[in-house]
């Protein structure tokens, strides 16, 4: 793949993401002579994302189902909020799960008989029975479902497996409660990029990797994330982009994009 082709892929990815969001500032073009692009999405699924998480799902689905991208790029996904998946130095990982209880409702009818005086022409007053019924809903039982709180999809050279895992991750994870601690996913991704598992799925001499952080606003642990972004760029030449969902950019996002070498200096 030529340098211009890879630049085009990066531009398509960002434009498709931005079509459902607002970016801190137009990012600079990436210069590379690589043969394949590896895109790592760090997606905020904290409680504040709410309905905006549906926009994220639409954007990601649009990206990975784009045929021109699918043949020339691999994708990775890590969701985060108050916490994230734990990625170990050997490339193995653990993502926490939780059990959700869902009520199942049924309808029950209750009927009863009561008596009331009624005047009947030709017979006079009669004390007659009447029947009345009403329905009400009640919880008949509960169903229990295990669901991932956070999800991680590592890079995979098997295009079909990569696509299936990305679609599963997009479908399975929703916005959770809790905070927005951006240092956690940046720490986890740094560990992953330094692992043998990551190196196994890329061509170190030819491939280019980028990180795209997707969030809706203010986060904590910004200084940790910025330090990791600087380290990843300096050590591995991996830039970090920031995409804002539902808000305009803020100084925290600008700082992270600047540390990741994707926010142009004035």
GROMACS .gro file of C-alpha atoms in nm:
model
  266
    1UNK     CA    1   0.000   0.000   0.000
    2UNK     CA    2   0.138   0.344  -0.091
    3UNK     CA    3   0.176   0.632   0.152
    4UNK     CA    4  -0.111   0.823  -0.012
    5UNK     CA    5  -0.340   0.518   0.017
    6UNK     CA    6  -0.276   0.487   0.389
    7UNK     CA    7  -0.331   0.859   0.443
    8UNK     CA    8  -0.663   0.817   0.263
    9UNK     CA    9  -0.764   0.534   0.498
   10UNK     CA   10  -0.683   0.745   0.804
   11UNK     CA   11  -0.888   1.030   0.660
   12UNK     CA   12  -1.185   0.800   0.587
   13UNK     CA   13  -1.177   0.663   0.942
   14UNK     CA   14  -1.174   1.008   1.095
   15UNK     CA   15  -1.441   1.146   0.863
   16UNK     CA   16  -1.674   0.854   0.931
   17UNK     CA   17  -1.622   0.901   1.305
   18UNK     CA   18  -1.670   1.275   1.280
   19UNK     CA   19  -1.990   1.238   1.081
   20UNK     CA   20  -2.159   1.153   1.413
   21UNK     CA   21  -1.948   1.371   1.641
   22UNK     CA   22  -1.742   1.684   1.679
   23UNK     CA   23  -1.363   1.686   1.683
   24UNK     CA   24  -1.138   1.902   1.895
   25UNK     CA   25  -0.969   2.034   1.581
   26UNK     CA   26  -0.898   1.900   1.235
   27UNK     CA   27  -0.609   1.656   1.288
   28UNK     CA   28  -0.293   1.667   1.077
   29UNK     CA   29  -0.231   1.404   0.810
   30UNK     CA   30  -0.029   1.099   0.910
   31UNK     CA   31   0.285   1.047   0.707
   32UNK     CA   32   0.376   0.680   0.674
   33UNK     CA   33   0.500   0.433   0.422
   34UNK     CA   34   0.325   0.144   0.598
   35UNK     CA   35   0.137  -0.135   0.428
   36UNK     CA   36  -0.150  -0.174   0.674
   37UNK     CA   37  -0.325   0.038   0.932
   38UNK     CA   38  -0.414  -0.090   1.280
   39UNK     CA   39  -0.683   0.121   1.447
   40UNK     CA   40  -0.735   0.094   1.824
   41UNK     CA   41  -1.060   0.251   1.946
   42UNK     CA   42  -1.076   0.349   2.315
   43UNK     CA   43  -1.449   0.403   2.369
   44UNK     CA   44  -1.590   0.575   2.677
   45UNK     CA   45  -1.893   0.379   2.806
   46UNK     CA   46  -1.934   0.565   3.135
   47UNK     CA   47  -2.279   0.659   3.263
   48UNK     CA   48  -2.272   1.007   3.110
   49UNK     CA   49  -2.259   0.860   2.760
   50UNK     CA   50  -2.622   0.748   2.791
   51UNK     CA   51  -2.799   0.761   2.455
   52UNK     CA   52  -2.483   0.897   2.293
   53UNK     CA   53  -2.346   0.544   2.307
   54UNK     CA   54  -2.587   0.456   2.026
   55UNK     CA   55  -2.408   0.716   1.813
   56UNK     CA   56  -2.078   0.550   1.895
   57UNK     CA   57  -2.216   0.212   1.789
   58UNK     CA   58  -2.340   0.360   1.460
   59UNK     CA   59  -2.002   0.519   1.390
   60UNK     CA   60  -1.805   0.202   1.467
   61UNK     CA   61  -2.043  -0.018   1.266
   62UNK     CA   62  -2.010   0.222   0.973
   63UNK     CA   63  -1.634   0.195   0.993
   64UNK     CA   64  -1.583  -0.179   1.014
   65UNK     CA   65  -1.845  -0.255   0.749
   66UNK     CA   66  -1.679  -0.018   0.501
   67UNK     CA   67  -1.535  -0.249   0.235
   68UNK     CA   68  -1.250  -0.021   0.134
   69UNK     CA   69  -1.134  -0.008   0.496
   70UNK     CA   70  -1.189  -0.374   0.575
   71UNK     CA   71  -0.934  -0.487   0.319
   72UNK     CA   72  -0.663  -0.248   0.435
   73UNK     CA   73  -0.710  -0.204   0.810
   74UNK     CA   74  -0.743  -0.409   1.126
   75UNK     CA   75  -0.943  -0.291   1.425
   76UNK     CA   76  -0.917  -0.318   1.801
   77UNK     CA   77  -1.168  -0.203   2.063
   78UNK     CA   78  -1.134  -0.129   2.434
   79UNK     CA   79  -1.422   0.023   2.630
   80UNK     CA   80  -1.364   0.210   2.954
   81UNK     CA   81  -1.524   0.417   3.227
   82UNK     CA   82  -1.448   0.396   3.598
   83UNK     CA   83  -1.239   0.096   3.505
   84UNK     CA   84  -1.157  -0.115   3.201
   85UNK     CA   85  -1.034  -0.460   3.102
   86UNK     CA   86  -0.708  -0.577   3.253
   87UNK     CA   87  -0.445  -0.654   2.990
   88UNK     CA   88  -0.142  -0.852   3.101
   89UNK     CA   89   0.214  -0.826   2.974
   90UNK     CA   90   0.181  -1.156   2.783
   91UNK     CA   91  -0.121  -1.023   2.592
   92UNK     CA   92  -0.385  -1.216   2.785
   93UNK     CA   93  -0.669  -1.010   2.926
   94UNK     CA   94  -0.963  -1.017   3.163
   95UNK     CA   95  -1.284  -0.815   3.121
   96UNK     CA   96  -1.520  -0.787   3.422
   97UNK     CA   97  -1.877  -0.910   3.392
   98UNK     CA   98  -2.191  -0.844   3.590
   99UNK     CA   99  -2.521  -1.030   3.632
  100UNK     CA  100  -2.832  -0.831   3.548
  101UNK     CA  101  -3.177  -0.919   3.682
  102UNK     CA  102  -3.469  -0.852   3.448
  103UNK     CA  103  -3.830  -0.884   3.567
  104UNK     CA  104  -4.076  -1.085   3.356
  105UNK     CA  105  -4.433  -0.962   3.389
  106UNK     CA  106  -4.761  -1.153   3.361
  107UNK     CA  107  -5.125  -1.044   3.375
  108UNK     CA  108  -5.377  -1.175   3.625
  109UNK     CA  109  -5.752  -1.117   3.628
  110UNK     CA  110  -5.949  -1.081   3.949
  111UNK     CA  111  -6.328  -1.104   3.954
  112UNK     CA  112  -6.569  -1.059   4.239
  113UNK     CA  113  -6.946  -1.050   4.296
  114UNK     CA  114  -7.129  -0.778   4.478
  115UNK     CA  115  -7.500  -0.703   4.542
  116UNK     CA  116  -7.685  -0.386   4.482
  117UNK     CA  117  -8.041  -0.268   4.507
  118UNK     CA  118  -8.204  -0.205   4.168
  119UNK     CA  119  -8.554  -0.097   4.084
  120UNK     CA  120  -8.718  -0.328   3.827
  121UNK     CA  121  -9.037  -0.203   3.669
  122UNK     CA  122  -9.326  -0.431   3.758
  123UNK     CA  123  -9.131  -0.601   4.037
  124UNK     CA  124  -9.019  -0.319   4.255
  125UNK     CA  125  -8.684  -0.308   4.433
  126UNK     CA  126  -8.469  -0.614   4.403
  127UNK     CA  127  -8.134  -0.695   4.565
  128UNK     CA  128  -7.940  -0.838   4.268
  129UNK     CA  129  -7.589  -0.972   4.216
  130UNK     CA  130  -7.335  -0.800   3.989
  131UNK     CA  131  -7.000  -0.926   3.869
  132UNK     CA  132  -6.696  -0.705   3.818
  133UNK     CA  133  -6.346  -0.791   3.693
  134UNK     CA  134  -6.017  -0.609   3.659
  135UNK     CA  135  -5.668  -0.704   3.542
  136UNK     CA  136  -5.331  -0.620   3.686
  137UNK     CA  137  -4.965  -0.690   3.603
  138UNK     CA  138  -4.727  -0.857   3.841
  139UNK     CA  139  -4.373  -0.993   3.835
  140UNK     CA  140  -4.399  -1.365   3.770
  141UNK     CA  141  -4.024  -1.432   3.778
  142UNK     CA  142  -3.682  -1.291   3.694
  143UNK     CA  143  -3.430  -1.376   3.425
  144UNK     CA  144  -3.059  -1.341   3.491
  145UNK     CA  145  -2.810  -1.243   3.222
  146UNK     CA  146  -2.433  -1.216   3.237
  147UNK     CA  147  -2.303  -0.913   3.052
  148UNK     CA  148  -1.961  -0.758   3.006
  149UNK     CA  149  -1.907  -0.426   3.180
  150UNK     CA  150  -1.611  -0.358   2.952
  151UNK     CA  151  -1.496  -0.526   2.636
  152UNK     CA  152  -1.164  -0.575   2.459
  153UNK     CA  153  -1.105  -0.688   2.102
  154UNK     CA  154  -0.736  -0.743   2.021
  155UNK     CA  155  -0.597  -0.701   1.672
  156UNK     CA  156  -0.629  -1.012   1.458
  157UNK     CA  157  -0.489  -1.080   1.112
  158UNK     CA  158  -0.786  -1.309   1.049
  159UNK     CA  159  -1.024  -1.058   0.893
  160UNK     CA  160  -1.338  -1.264   0.954
  161UNK     CA  161  -1.255  -1.324   1.321
  162UNK     CA  162  -1.164  -0.957   1.366
  163UNK     CA  163  -1.493  -0.845   1.210
  164UNK     CA  164  -1.703  -1.088   1.418
  165UNK     CA  165  -1.536  -0.987   1.745
  166UNK     CA  166  -1.576  -0.617   1.671
  167UNK     CA  167  -1.946  -0.660   1.590
  168UNK     CA  168  -1.995  -0.861   1.908
  169UNK     CA  169  -1.818  -0.598   2.117
  170UNK     CA  170  -2.021  -0.316   1.965
  171UNK     CA  171  -2.348  -0.501   2.025
  172UNK     CA  172  -2.280  -0.632   2.373
  173UNK     CA  173  -2.152  -0.332   2.564
  174UNK     CA  174  -2.371  -0.036   2.660
  175UNK     CA  175  -2.311   0.277   2.864
  176UNK     CA  176  -2.249   0.184   3.227
  177UNK     CA  177  -2.264   0.396   3.540
  178UNK     CA  178  -1.954   0.540   3.699
  179UNK     CA  179  -1.676   0.782   3.623
  180UNK     CA  180  -1.457   0.861   3.325
  181UNK     CA  181  -1.099   0.767   3.409
  182UNK     CA  182  -0.906   0.789   3.084
  183UNK     CA  183  -0.573   0.690   3.236
  184UNK     CA  184  -0.689   0.329   3.281
  185UNK     CA  185  -0.740   0.245   2.910
  186UNK     CA  186  -0.421   0.426   2.808
  187UNK     CA  187  -0.226   0.220   3.064
  188UNK     CA  188  -0.392  -0.100   2.940
  189UNK     CA  189  -0.321  -0.024   2.573
  190UNK     CA  190   0.042   0.057   2.645
  191UNK     CA  191   0.075  -0.286   2.810
  192UNK     CA  192  -0.093  -0.451   2.511
  193UNK     CA  193   0.129  -0.274   2.257
  194UNK     CA  194   0.439  -0.389   2.446
  195UNK     CA  195   0.315  -0.750   2.451
  196UNK     CA  196   0.420  -1.035   2.223
  197UNK     CA  197   0.053  -1.087   2.131
  198UNK     CA  198   0.036  -0.742   1.975
  199UNK     CA  199   0.363  -0.790   1.787
  200UNK     CA  200   0.239  -1.125   1.656
  201UNK     CA  201  -0.051  -0.956   1.477
  202UNK     CA  202   0.138  -0.675   1.310
  203UNK     CA  203   0.428  -0.635   1.072
  204UNK     CA  204   0.658  -0.415   1.281
  205UNK     CA  205   0.850  -0.292   0.979
  206UNK     CA  206   0.551  -0.200   0.765
  207UNK     CA  207   0.234  -0.155   0.969
  208UNK     CA  208   0.115   0.168   1.125
  209UNK     CA  209  -0.098   0.182   1.441
  210UNK     CA  210  -0.315   0.472   1.558
  211UNK     CA  211  -0.528   0.521   1.870
  212UNK     CA  212  -0.866   0.697   1.860
  213UNK     CA  213  -1.014   0.799   2.198
  214UNK     CA  214  -1.392   0.849   2.180
  215UNK     CA  215  -1.563   1.026   2.471
  216UNK     CA  216  -1.837   1.275   2.557
  217UNK     CA  217  -1.663   1.511   2.790
  218UNK     CA  218  -1.466   1.570   3.102
  219UNK     CA  219  -1.251   1.293   3.241
  220UNK     CA  220  -1.008   1.231   3.525
  221UNK     CA  221  -0.654   1.091   3.509
  222UNK     CA  222  -0.579   1.323   3.218
  223UNK     CA  223  -0.212   1.365   3.309
  224UNK     CA  224  -0.163   0.986   3.314
  225UNK     CA  225  -0.327   0.948   2.972
  226UNK     CA  226  -0.121   1.232   2.827
  227UNK     CA  227   0.203   1.076   2.955
  228UNK     CA  228   0.111   0.740   2.798
  229UNK     CA  229   0.023   0.911   2.469
  230UNK     CA  230   0.364   1.080   2.464
  231UNK     CA  231   0.539   0.751   2.544
  232UNK     CA  232   0.351   0.559   2.275
  233UNK     CA  233   0.439   0.820   2.015
  234UNK     CA  234   0.802   0.849   2.116
  235UNK     CA  235   0.861   0.475   2.154
  236UNK     CA  236   0.634   0.323   1.888
  237UNK     CA  237   0.544   0.620   1.664
  238UNK     CA  238   0.175   0.566   1.754
  239UNK     CA  239  -0.034   0.886   1.746
  240UNK     CA  240  -0.346   0.940   1.961
  241UNK     CA  241  -0.655   1.109   1.816
  242UNK     CA  242  -0.952   1.233   2.021
  243UNK     CA  243  -1.313   1.236   1.899
  244UNK     CA  244  -1.578   1.421   2.104
  245UNK     CA  245  -1.935   1.286   2.112
  246UNK     CA  246  -2.228   1.511   2.199
  247UNK     CA  247  -2.015   1.811   2.303
  248UNK     CA  248  -1.764   2.055   2.168
  249UNK     CA  249  -1.402   1.987   2.248
  250UNK     CA  250  -1.256   2.092   2.583
  251UNK     CA  251  -0.905   2.155   2.710
  252UNK     CA  252  -0.869   1.798   2.842
  253UNK     CA  253  -0.930   1.655   2.496
  254UNK     CA  254  -0.699   1.910   2.334
  255UNK     CA  255  -0.424   1.823   2.585
  256UNK     CA  256  -0.451   1.451   2.512
  257UNK     CA  257  -0.455   1.503   2.134
  258UNK     CA  258  -0.155   1.735   2.168
  259UNK     CA  259   0.035   1.476   2.371
  260UNK     CA  260  -0.049   1.221   2.102
  261UNK     CA  261   0.084   1.455   1.830
  262UNK     CA  262  -0.249   1.497   1.649
  263UNK     CA  263  -0.352   1.849   1.751
  264UNK     CA  264  -0.186   2.113   1.531
  265UNK     CA  265  -0.005   2.388   1.711
  266UNK     CA  266  -0.133   2.738   1.628
   0.00000   0.00000   0.00000
